[in-house]
Amino acid sequence: MKKTTIVIALGGNAILSTDASAKAQQEALTYTAKQLVKLIQKGYQLVISHGNGPQVGNLLIQQQATDSKENPAMPLDTCVAMTQGSIGYWLENALAKEVQNAGIKQEIATLVTQVIVSENDPAFEDPTKPIGPFLSQEKAQAIMNETNTLYKEDAGRGWRKVVPSPKPLSIQEHQVIKTLIKNDILTICGGGGGIPISGNDLTGVEAVIDKDFSSEKIAELADADLFVILTGVENVAINYGKENEQQLKQVSVKKLEEYIKQGQFEPGSMLPKVEAAIQYVKAKPTNKAVITSLEKLSDFGEQEVGTEVVFD
């Protein structure tokens, strides 16, 4: 019997909060793995992608701090690859321990994933993707005055460095992902939105891809049955933070597009998640996408979970 395949997009902030140490991030991933294993116990086939915004930003700071002729800083695409490897390593080991504790026989693999983008994408003219730590406006302005970098205010939480975020055209390794799924291997891929490469010559591009859009492309090309985007809240809401806030349970693509026009979702926060969910459902109208929190994963298959996005 074919298992239901779920692509689950984890956020980078689910791995790193205030403590950037390896130990703290590994502890966070241990908790994450415990939640994911609950779905494996229910018989689901998982493909897991993850963000790396905080991690790649911190790595860039480290690279810049030690930059020299003898030890030059690595470019952004290479830093994305480096954090794919480190986070994938931590997550794979955390999952391996938890499936063993649960008495499950499950092979796990982490795949270095490249995402094809167009160098003519308008994102290169308007950097918007936040990476790295949150700074005060004064600190951000000081850095901008000293370096050729751009910082922007991020959803009321502080100022963060922003870089181009082109839309993914395809996943270079999508056939490999399908092969792993076919062989019942729990797959970790698309780390940090994937390593951006040019569609012309497959060379690295200085950009960061939004992990929700690259995860959608993975779900689409891998023929997933369900696309799940995890965030810090259980449901998408309109009028968020106001007295008339309304949580959405099941919502159509058409209705969500109306809410987007109304400016209901914060750019760089909930908006890309909603747009990625819409994109997936439009590509596969018989399937649905779900936006919810990590803690609600254990309820899958037993009750309605999060915000379900369905076709009109």
Short mmCIF file of N, CA, C and O in Angstrom, two decimals, residues 160-256:
data_model
loop_
_atom_site.label_atom_id
_atom_site.label_comp_id
_atom_site.label_asym_id
_atom_site.label_seq_id
_atom_site.Cartn_x
_atom_site.Cartn_y
_atom_site.Cartn_z
N ARG A 160 17.13 43.49 9.82
CA ARG A 160 17.94 42.36 9.38
C ARG A 160 18.51 42.63 8.00
O ARG A 160 17.93 43.39 7.21
N LYS A 161 19.64 42.02 7.72
CA LYS A 161 20.22 42.12 6.39
C LYS A 161 19.26 41.49 5.39
O LYS A 161 18.65 40.44 5.67
N VAL A 162 19.12 42.10 4.20
CA VAL A 162 18.28 41.53 3.16
C VAL A 162 19.11 41.28 1.90
O VAL A 162 20.03 42.04 1.58
N VAL A 163 18.77 40.19 1.21
CA VAL A 163 19.48 39.79 0.00
C VAL A 163 18.44 39.42 -1.06
O VAL A 163 17.25 39.24 -0.74
N PRO A 164 18.84 39.30 -2.33
CA PRO A 164 17.87 38.90 -3.37
C PRO A 164 17.26 37.54 -3.07
O PRO A 164 17.92 36.63 -2.56
N SER A 165 15.99 37.38 -3.41
CA SER A 165 15.28 36.11 -3.20
C SER A 165 14.49 35.74 -4.46
O SER A 165 13.27 35.93 -4.53
N PRO A 166 15.19 35.21 -5.48
CA PRO A 166 14.50 34.84 -6.73
C PRO A 166 13.57 33.65 -6.53
O PRO A 166 13.77 32.83 -5.62
N LYS A 167 12.57 33.54 -7.38
CA LYS A 167 11.64 32.42 -7.31
C LYS A 167 12.28 31.16 -7.94
O LYS A 167 12.96 31.25 -8.96
N PRO A 168 12.07 30.01 -7.32
CA PRO A 168 12.64 28.77 -7.88
C PRO A 168 11.92 28.35 -9.15
O PRO A 168 10.68 28.37 -9.21
N LEU A 169 12.69 27.99 -10.17
CA LEU A 169 12.11 27.48 -11.42
C LEU A 169 12.00 25.96 -11.40
O LEU A 169 11.05 25.39 -11.92
N SER A 170 13.00 25.31 -10.80
CA SER A 170 13.00 23.85 -10.72
C SER A 170 13.98 23.41 -9.65
O SER A 170 14.78 24.21 -9.14
N ILE A 171 13.91 22.14 -9.29
CA ILE A 171 14.81 21.53 -8.32
C ILE A 171 15.75 20.60 -9.09
O ILE A 171 15.29 19.64 -9.73
N GLN A 172 17.04 20.88 -9.05
CA GLN A 172 18.00 20.11 -9.84
C GLN A 172 17.95 18.61 -9.50
O GLN A 172 18.09 17.76 -10.38
N GLU A 173 17.71 18.29 -8.23
CA GLU A 173 17.74 16.88 -7.79
C GLU A 173 16.35 16.29 -7.59
O GLU A 173 16.20 15.31 -6.84
N HIS A 174 15.32 16.81 -8.26
CA HIS A 174 13.97 16.33 -7.94
C HIS A 174 13.76 14.86 -8.30
O HIS A 174 12.99 14.16 -7.62
N GLN A 175 14.44 14.37 -9.30
CA GLN A 175 14.31 12.94 -9.62
C GLN A 175 14.96 12.07 -8.54
O GLN A 175 14.48 10.97 -8.23
N VAL A 176 16.03 12.56 -7.96
CA VAL A 176 16.68 11.84 -6.85
C VAL A 176 15.73 11.79 -5.65
O VAL A 176 15.61 10.75 -4.98
N ILE A 177 15.06 12.89 -5.37
CA ILE A 177 14.10 12.93 -4.27
C ILE A 177 12.98 11.91 -4.50
O ILE A 177 12.58 11.18 -3.58
N LYS A 178 12.48 11.84 -5.73
CA LYS A 178 11.43 10.86 -6.05
C LYS A 178 11.93 9.43 -5.85
O LYS A 178 11.19 8.56 -5.39
N THR A 179 13.19 9.19 -6.19
CA THR A 179 13.76 7.85 -6.01
C THR A 179 13.86 7.51 -4.53
O THR A 179 13.55 6.37 -4.12
N LEU A 180 14.24 8.47 -3.71
CA LEU A 180 14.33 8.24 -2.27
C LEU A 180 12.95 7.94 -1.68
O LEU A 180 12.79 7.04 -0.85
N ILE A 181 11.96 8.70 -2.12
CA ILE A 181 10.58 8.45 -1.65
C ILE A 181 10.14 7.05 -2.05
O ILE A 181 9.55 6.31 -1.24
N LYS A 182 10.39 6.67 -3.30
CA LYS A 182 9.98 5.36 -3.80
C LYS A 182 10.58 4.24 -2.97
O LYS A 182 9.98 3.17 -2.80
N ASN A 183 11.78 4.48 -2.44
CA ASN A 183 12.47 3.47 -1.64
C ASN A 183 12.25 3.64 -0.14
O ASN A 183 13.01 3.08 0.66
N ASP A 184 11.21 4.39 0.22
CA ASP A 184 10.79 4.55 1.61
C ASP A 184 11.90 5.13 2.49
O ASP A 184 12.09 4.71 3.63
N ILE A 185 12.66 6.09 1.97
CA ILE A 185 13.72 6.73 2.73
C ILE A 185 13.25 8.11 3.17
O ILE A 185 12.82 8.92 2.34
N LEU A 186 13.30 8.36 4.46
CA LEU A 186 12.94 9.67 4.98
C LEU A 186 13.99 10.66 4.47
O LEU A 186 15.18 10.50 4.72
N THR A 187 13.53 11.67 3.76
CA THR A 187 14.44 12.55 3.03
C THR A 187 14.45 13.96 3.60
O THR A 187 13.41 14.59 3.77
N ILE A 188 15.66 14.45 3.89
CA ILE A 188 15.86 15.83 4.29
C ILE A 188 16.49 16.54 3.10
O ILE A 188 17.54 16.13 2.61
N CYS A 189 15.84 17.58 2.60
CA CYS A 189 16.34 18.23 1.38
C CYS A 189 15.90 19.69 1.36
O CYS A 189 15.13 20.14 2.21
N GLY A 190 16.41 20.42 0.36
CA GLY A 190 16.00 21.81 0.20
C GLY A 190 16.40 22.72 1.35
O GLY A 190 15.76 23.75 1.59
N GLY A 191 17.45 22.34 2.07
CA GLY A 191 17.87 23.13 3.22
C GLY A 191 18.14 24.58 2.88
O GLY A 191 18.82 24.89 1.90
N GLY A 192 17.59 25.49 3.70
CA GLY A 192 17.81 26.91 3.47
C GLY A 192 17.21 27.43 2.19
O GLY A 192 17.65 28.45 1.66
N GLY A 193 16.21 26.73 1.67
CA GLY A 193 15.62 27.12 0.40
C GLY A 193 16.36 26.56 -0.79
O GLY A 193 15.96 26.77 -1.94
N GLY A 194 17.43 25.81 -0.53
CA GLY A 194 18.23 25.24 -1.61
C GLY A 194 19.35 26.18 -2.03
O GLY A 194 19.30 27.38 -1.78
N ILE A 195 20.36 25.63 -2.66
CA ILE A 195 21.48 26.42 -3.16
C ILE A 195 21.07 27.01 -4.50
O ILE A 195 20.80 26.27 -5.44
N PRO A 196 20.99 28.32 -4.62
CA PRO A 196 20.54 28.92 -5.90
C PRO A 196 21.60 28.78 -6.98
O PRO A 196 22.77 29.14 -6.78
N ILE A 197 21.21 28.24 -8.12
CA ILE A 197 22.12 28.10 -9.25
C ILE A 197 21.46 28.67 -10.50
O ILE A 197 20.24 28.67 -10.64
N SER A 198 22.27 29.13 -11.41
CA SER A 198 21.78 29.72 -12.65
C SER A 198 21.22 28.64 -13.57
O SER A 198 21.81 27.58 -13.73
N GLY A 199 20.08 28.95 -14.18
CA GLY A 199 19.50 28.02 -15.15
C GLY A 199 20.30 27.97 -16.44
O GLY A 199 20.11 27.06 -17.26
N ASN A 200 21.21 28.93 -16.62
CA ASN A 200 22.01 28.97 -17.85
C ASN A 200 23.19 28.01 -17.81
O ASN A 200 23.40 27.21 -18.72
N ASP A 201 23.97 28.08 -16.73
CA ASP A 201 25.18 27.25 -16.68
C ASP A 201 25.35 26.51 -15.36
O ASP A 201 26.41 25.93 -15.09
N LEU A 202 24.33 26.50 -14.51
CA LEU A 202 24.33 25.75 -13.25
C LEU A 202 25.44 26.19 -12.29
O LEU A 202 25.93 25.40 -11.49
N THR A 203 25.82 27.45 -12.34
CA THR A 203 26.78 27.99 -11.39
C THR A 203 26.04 28.68 -10.25
O THR A 203 24.89 29.10 -10.40
N GLY A 204 26.70 28.80 -9.09
CA GLY A 204 26.08 29.40 -7.93
C GLY A 204 25.73 30.86 -8.13
O GLY A 204 26.41 31.59 -8.85
N VAL A 205 24.65 31.28 -7.48
CA VAL A 205 24.15 32.65 -7.58
C VAL A 205 24.12 33.26 -6.19
O VAL A 205 23.75 32.59 -5.21
N GLU A 206 24.48 34.53 -6.08
CA GLU A 206 24.48 35.23 -4.79
C GLU A 206 23.05 35.61 -4.42
O GLU A 206 22.58 36.71 -4.75
N ALA A 207 22.37 34.71 -3.75
CA ALA A 207 20.98 34.94 -3.37
C ALA A 207 20.58 33.91 -2.32
O ALA A 207 21.31 32.95 -2.06
N VAL A 208 19.42 34.11 -1.73
CA VAL A 208 18.82 33.12 -0.83
C VAL A 208 17.38 32.92 -1.28
O VAL A 208 16.64 33.89 -1.47
N ILE A 209 16.98 31.68 -1.47
CA ILE A 209 15.63 31.37 -1.93
C ILE A 209 14.72 31.16 -0.72
O ILE A 209 15.12 30.47 0.23
N ASP A 210 13.54 31.71 -0.76
CA ASP A 210 12.58 31.50 0.33
C ASP A 210 12.27 30.01 0.44
O ASP A 210 11.87 29.38 -0.53
N LYS A 211 12.45 29.47 1.64
CA LYS A 211 12.30 28.02 1.82
C LYS A 211 10.87 27.55 1.57
O LYS A 211 10.64 26.40 1.19
N ASP A 212 9.88 28.43 1.74
CA ASP A 212 8.50 28.02 1.49
C ASP A 212 8.25 27.80 0.00
O ASP A 212 7.57 26.85 -0.39
N PHE A 213 8.83 28.65 -0.84
CA PHE A 213 8.66 28.50 -2.28
C PHE A 213 9.46 27.31 -2.82
O PHE A 213 8.98 26.57 -3.68
N SER A 214 10.67 27.11 -2.32
CA SER A 214 11.44 25.95 -2.79
C SER A 214 10.81 24.65 -2.28
O SER A 214 10.80 23.64 -2.98
N SER A 215 10.26 24.68 -1.07
CA SER A 215 9.58 23.49 -0.54
C SER A 215 8.35 23.17 -1.36
O SER A 215 8.03 21.99 -1.61
N GLU A 216 7.63 24.22 -1.78
CA GLU A 216 6.47 24.00 -2.65
C GLU A 216 6.90 23.33 -3.95
O GLU A 216 6.23 22.41 -4.43
N LYS A 217 8.01 23.80 -4.52
CA LYS A 217 8.47 23.23 -5.78
C LYS A 217 8.87 21.77 -5.59
O LYS A 217 8.63 20.92 -6.45
N ILE A 218 9.48 21.46 -4.44
CA ILE A 218 9.82 20.07 -4.13
C ILE A 218 8.54 19.23 -4.04
O ILE A 218 8.45 18.15 -4.61
N ALA A 219 7.54 19.74 -3.30
CA ALA A 219 6.28 19.01 -3.14
C ALA A 219 5.60 18.79 -4.48
O ALA A 219 5.05 17.71 -4.75
N GLU A 220 5.65 19.79 -5.32
CA GLU A 220 5.03 19.71 -6.65
C GLU A 220 5.74 18.69 -7.53
O GLU A 220 5.10 17.79 -8.11
N LEU A 221 7.06 18.77 -7.63
CA LEU A 221 7.81 17.89 -8.53
C LEU A 221 7.94 16.46 -7.99
O LEU A 221 8.11 15.52 -8.77
N ALA A 222 7.85 16.31 -6.68
CA ALA A 222 7.96 14.98 -6.09
C ALA A 222 6.61 14.28 -5.98
O ALA A 222 6.51 13.17 -5.44
N ASP A 223 5.56 14.93 -6.50
CA ASP A 223 4.20 14.36 -6.47
C ASP A 223 3.73 14.06 -5.05
O ASP A 223 3.14 13.01 -4.78
N ALA A 224 4.01 14.98 -4.13
CA ALA A 224 3.56 14.81 -2.75
C ALA A 224 2.05 14.88 -2.66
O ALA A 224 1.38 15.54 -3.45
N ASP A 225 1.50 14.19 -1.67
CA ASP A 225 0.04 14.19 -1.45
C ASP A 225 -0.41 15.37 -0.60
O ASP A 225 -1.56 15.78 -0.65
N LEU A 226 0.52 15.91 0.20
CA LEU A 226 0.18 17.00 1.11
C LEU A 226 1.42 17.86 1.32
O LEU A 226 2.53 17.36 1.45
N PHE A 227 1.21 19.16 1.36
CA PHE A 227 2.28 20.11 1.60
C PHE A 227 1.98 20.84 2.91
O PHE A 227 0.93 21.48 3.04
N VAL A 228 2.88 20.73 3.88
CA VAL A 228 2.68 21.33 5.20
C VAL A 228 3.76 22.36 5.47
O VAL A 228 4.96 22.06 5.38
N ILE A 229 3.34 23.58 5.80
CA ILE A 229 4.26 24.66 6.13
C ILE A 229 4.12 24.95 7.62
O ILE A 229 3.04 25.27 8.10
N LEU A 230 5.21 24.80 8.35
CA LEU A 230 5.18 25.03 9.79
C LEU A 230 5.61 26.46 10.12
O LEU A 230 6.55 27.00 9.54
N THR A 231 4.90 27.03 11.08
CA THR A 231 5.19 28.39 11.52
C THR A 231 4.96 28.47 13.02
O THR A 231 4.75 27.44 13.68
N GLY A 232 4.99 29.68 13.57
CA GLY A 232 4.89 29.81 15.02
C GLY A 232 3.48 29.84 15.56
O GLY A 232 3.28 29.90 16.78
N VAL A 233 2.47 29.79 14.69
CA VAL A 233 1.07 29.83 15.12
C VAL A 233 0.31 28.64 14.54
O VAL A 233 0.72 28.05 13.55
N GLU A 234 -0.82 28.30 15.18
CA GLU A 234 -1.58 27.13 14.75
C GLU A 234 -2.36 27.39 13.48
O GLU A 234 -2.62 26.46 12.70
N ASN A 235 -2.77 28.63 13.26
CA ASN A 235 -3.61 28.96 12.11
C ASN A 235 -3.18 30.28 11.49
O ASN A 235 -2.68 31.17 12.18
N VAL A 236 -3.44 30.41 10.21
CA VAL A 236 -3.35 31.71 9.54
C VAL A 236 -4.52 32.55 10.05
O VAL A 236 -5.61 32.03 10.29
N ALA A 237 -4.30 33.84 10.19
CA ALA A 237 -5.38 34.71 10.67
C ALA A 237 -5.45 35.98 9.82
O ALA A 237 -4.45 36.43 9.26
N ILE A 238 -6.65 36.51 9.73
CA ILE A 238 -6.82 37.84 9.13
C ILE A 238 -7.04 38.83 10.29
O ILE A 238 -7.46 38.44 11.38
N ASN A 239 -6.74 40.09 10.03
CA ASN A 239 -6.78 41.12 11.08
C ASN A 239 -5.90 40.71 12.27
O ASN A 239 -6.27 40.88 13.43
N TYR A 240 -4.75 40.13 11.95
CA TYR A 240 -3.86 39.57 12.97
C TYR A 240 -3.46 40.61 14.01
O TYR A 240 -3.06 41.72 13.69
N GLY A 241 -3.60 40.22 15.29
CA GLY A 241 -3.22 41.09 16.39
C GLY A 241 -4.22 42.16 16.75
O GLY A 241 -3.98 42.96 17.65
N LYS A 242 -5.37 42.16 16.06
CA LYS A 242 -6.40 43.16 16.33
C LYS A 242 -7.55 42.52 17.10
O LYS A 242 -7.64 41.30 17.23
N GLU A 243 -8.46 43.36 17.58
CA GLU A 243 -9.60 42.85 18.35
C GLU A 243 -10.49 41.94 17.50
O GLU A 243 -11.13 41.02 18.03
N ASN A 244 -10.54 42.21 16.19
CA ASN A 244 -11.39 41.41 15.31
C ASN A 244 -10.60 40.33 14.57
O ASN A 244 -10.98 39.91 13.47
N GLU A 245 -9.49 39.89 15.17
CA GLU A 245 -8.69 38.82 14.55
C GLU A 245 -9.55 37.58 14.32
O GLU A 245 -10.35 37.18 15.18
N GLN A 246 -9.39 36.97 13.14
CA GLN A 246 -10.16 35.77 12.80
C GLN A 246 -9.23 34.69 12.28
O GLN A 246 -8.53 34.88 11.28
N GLN A 247 -9.19 33.57 12.96
CA GLN A 247 -8.36 32.45 12.52
C GLN A 247 -9.07 31.69 11.41
O GLN A 247 -10.28 31.47 11.46
N LEU A 248 -8.30 31.30 10.40
CA LEU A 248 -8.85 30.59 9.25
C LEU A 248 -8.65 29.10 9.42
O LEU A 248 -7.54 28.64 9.70
N LYS A 249 -9.71 28.34 9.25
CA LYS A 249 -9.64 26.88 9.38
C LYS A 249 -9.45 26.24 8.01
O LYS A 249 -8.43 25.64 7.74
N GLN A 250 -10.46 26.36 7.15
CA GLN A 250 -10.32 25.91 5.76
C GLN A 250 -10.66 27.09 4.86
O GLN A 250 -11.67 27.77 5.06
N VAL A 251 -9.80 27.34 3.89
CA VAL A 251 -9.97 28.53 3.07
C VAL A 251 -9.59 28.20 1.63
O VAL A 251 -8.66 27.42 1.38
N SER A 252 -10.30 28.78 0.68
CA SER A 252 -10.05 28.51 -0.73
C SER A 252 -8.93 29.41 -1.25
O SER A 252 -8.62 30.46 -0.67
N VAL A 253 -8.36 28.98 -2.34
CA VAL A 253 -7.33 29.77 -3.01
C VAL A 253 -7.89 31.15 -3.36
O VAL A 253 -7.23 32.18 -3.14
N LYS A 254 -9.10 31.17 -3.90
CA LYS A 254 -9.71 32.44 -4.31
C LYS A 254 -9.85 33.40 -3.14
O LYS A 254 -9.55 34.60 -3.26
N LYS A 255 -10.28 32.88 -1.98
CA LYS A 255 -10.46 33.74 -0.82
C LYS A 255 -9.13 34.25 -0.31
O LYS A 255 -9.00 35.43 0.07
N LEU A 256 -8.11 33.39 -0.29
CA LEU A 256 -6.79 33.82 0.16
C LEU A 256 -6.22 34.91 -0.75
O LEU A 256 -5.57 35.84 -0.28
#
